[in-house]
Amino acid sequence: MSSLINRDRPLIFCPGCSHEPVVSAVDRSFQEQNLAGSDIAIVTDIGCCGLFDTFFNTHALHGLHGRALTYATGLKLACPQLTVLVIMGDGGIGIGGAHVLSSCRRNLDLTLLVLNNFNYGMTGGQYSATTPAEAQTASEFLGQLEAPLDICAVCASAGATWVDRVSARDSNLSGRISQAITNSGFSIIDITGICPGRFSKRNRQPARIIAATSESYKAGMNPNPERSGDEYGHRYRQRSRQLPKPAPPTPITGRSSPTISKPLSILFLGAAGQRVTTAAEILCRSGIHAGLQATLKSDYPITVLRGHSVSEVILSPEPIGFTASDSPDIIVALAAEGVERRFAQISNAGAACMIFRHSGIEVPPTAARIYTFNLSQKGLKPNQWALAFLALLARYHPVLDQHLLHRGLTGTFSGKRLEQAGGVFDVAGAIEPVAVSMDE
Amino acid sequence: MPSPTIFIDGNEAVARGAFDSGCRFFAGYPITPATTIFQHMLELLPPNRGICLQGEDEIASIGFCIGASMAGFKAMTATSGPGISLFSEQISFAIGGEIPLVVIDVQRLGPSTGSATKGADSDIEFLRWGNSGGLPIIVMAPVDAADCYNMTFRAFNLAETYRSPVIIASNKEIGMTKESVPVSCLQGEALKTRRCADPFRDDIYQPFQPPQDSMVPHFLPIGGKTLVRQTSSSHGPDGYITNAADTLEQGICRMRDKLISNRIELSSYQLDEDPQADTLIITYGVTARAAGDSLRMLRDHQYHVSLLVVKTLFPVPEKLLEKQINQVSRVVVVEMNVGQYVREIERFSGAGEIEFFGKMNGELISPEEIYRAVTS
């Protein structure tokens, strides 16, 4: 294969810049591997090393500072046959640190060349994540307060399957790059060099200062041999092929004469873990079987097993606009946490409102009719109460009957859970209220 | 006769709409209330030769999508306010690099981390202006789950046609509210794919050179036989960085004009017009549902009111707004925030008044509140 150097774009680095020999080495490496320009994508980000993609006749993707690995990841998974070479500086490693760590852990077949010149050259020579503490930089004392990052050690511990550190002037740089590209998995080479425009200007013995940081990982190695053959894209495709294709939602065709002629709103006031949302969903499905439209709006805090769980259901023979109701027709009071959230709505409820309350759940004084049930007494646990109240609703309100409720249930549950839920309905359907008022 | 109906929330509708539009790449990062889009895509894509990834953060997620889109995939990501903030730099890249991409923002109550489980239309102007460079972008707002499905189709078509990121401004109250949707309402539209250059005809592919009949450059994927250049930096038609003022100006004006000159084609809205109306309610998103109910209440009480539900928020449908505003003596803009899109509407106020009614406390604006705002 011939050189892939783009003759129309001569190098524009400062005289003596360590990036220059890397350009030649990358080109030699491509030739060693017999790669054509269309086999390769060079992905770069910001800084002097961000110019690299323009020097080659290959595919090129140049993006935001520190984000080169993000584009490379999407590109490589979408186009697995492509050789994806990512070039970042020590600045990019700092700002894009999370992407470096994740790329190591993922082990997708990408090769990252870190053109490490120990400072932000393009912006004036500020300190970077790799700047040795003794170095002088444009950031004055700030760089001297922080410990420099050993990229190789970090990448090795994060799971990279090829880690190497080499000088930009190394005579076998191209061979080292080829080794990294050949590794099937995530490879990184820390290519150390001197920035003549900035670093050398402030540091009299730049080579001595940077040499102090480069003792380990001087020869390429796989620090995680147990991950060999564990390339992410390969595993992804393998696992994906084994997955079942999901079934689309099953449409329900409701009865042609809806069970109610006006909208009905039902408010469930419960606590986390009471399966309030599940019960509300079964109610909605049953409602759709009943020829109605349905909406279900839920409110709960970010905690999963603690706090309120409030669900508002609207069933209507007409399309539903607003998905909440200030004056619900039916309130199901299952837990103090839920009741607390809607105290005002209960207080303001009119005589037409029915409140289904579990015995022991305090509700504020209200004009609504309160039906108190004691489900615990019949052996039903708090996480079955919401479901149980559906059976009571089917008994006390024309919107549903047992048959419609069972149809809603079978759309939500199957197997053992369906059987258990059916059992709850059977018990609950026969329970009489202990009181029809506040008094028990 | 009742028609077959499914029971889904807006987030599932987005995911199904994306899949049916040919989206085969999704990357997301868990964030309430957008997480279930990721969960649905994870169920849909891998078994169907698609790719669904969880990024290490939102910047990575959208970055993965940019990479995949440049390989020719239809790609989508989804998040909420805090994640949209992190998307910002990459959205700017997608605008400047003309990278087709669909972004779903299931908005929650801001500012900042705000309230994860409370809805609001917090981000509307941020979606338009939260990119460096200020070039236009397409933003659409769905009203319900059916809209989520159909609008996602449209978003992919627009992203592909205009080589632009397209944002859907959903809301917790749509994304996580389940509702019955007749299957017949989930129609989508005829699918469009990005126009590709002919790699055999074009000697040297110019990735940002539009053809004579269009302002949108033809696409070629990275990874094909023809070399493709993509860059986030200012570039000429050849995709190389340039500082030439004329070249830069041409490119930037073209990217502006490709969307602005197509305002009418991009525009979508619903107008419920009373020919005798003296008042016009303008709203969008989930608030349109309450506004529809309030319109019935108002008409029952002999008020003459029209309702305009704007679905394509950006580019701003200027002609539509101008025409409708000039027909009434009073406009009431209702938003689930402290006043954002009202600024776009104020620009077209003639002699009439533009009033604003908004609420941003985690609760929906009710039909009664809109009724009172209009009748007070």
XYZ file of C-alpha atoms in Angstrom, chain A residues 62 104 117 123 125 141 156 160 207 212 239 256-257 313 381 384 425 429 432:
19
model
C -13.251 15.924 14.153
C -11.287 0.889 28.687
C 3.018 16.895 25.448
C -4.040 28.013 24.291
C 0.828 26.309 27.692
C 1.523 27.543 40.633
C -4.670 -0.606 32.747
C -7.828 -1.691 28.592
C 13.251 15.975 28.532
C 10.465 11.285 35.384
C -25.732 -11.353 22.854
C -69.700 -1.023 21.279
C -71.989 0.405 23.979
C -57.572 7.504 36.235
C -52.145 -7.675 52.654
C -53.216 -6.393 47.609
C -60.672 -10.462 43.357
C -65.674 -9.253 45.733
C -69.141 -6.049 52.835
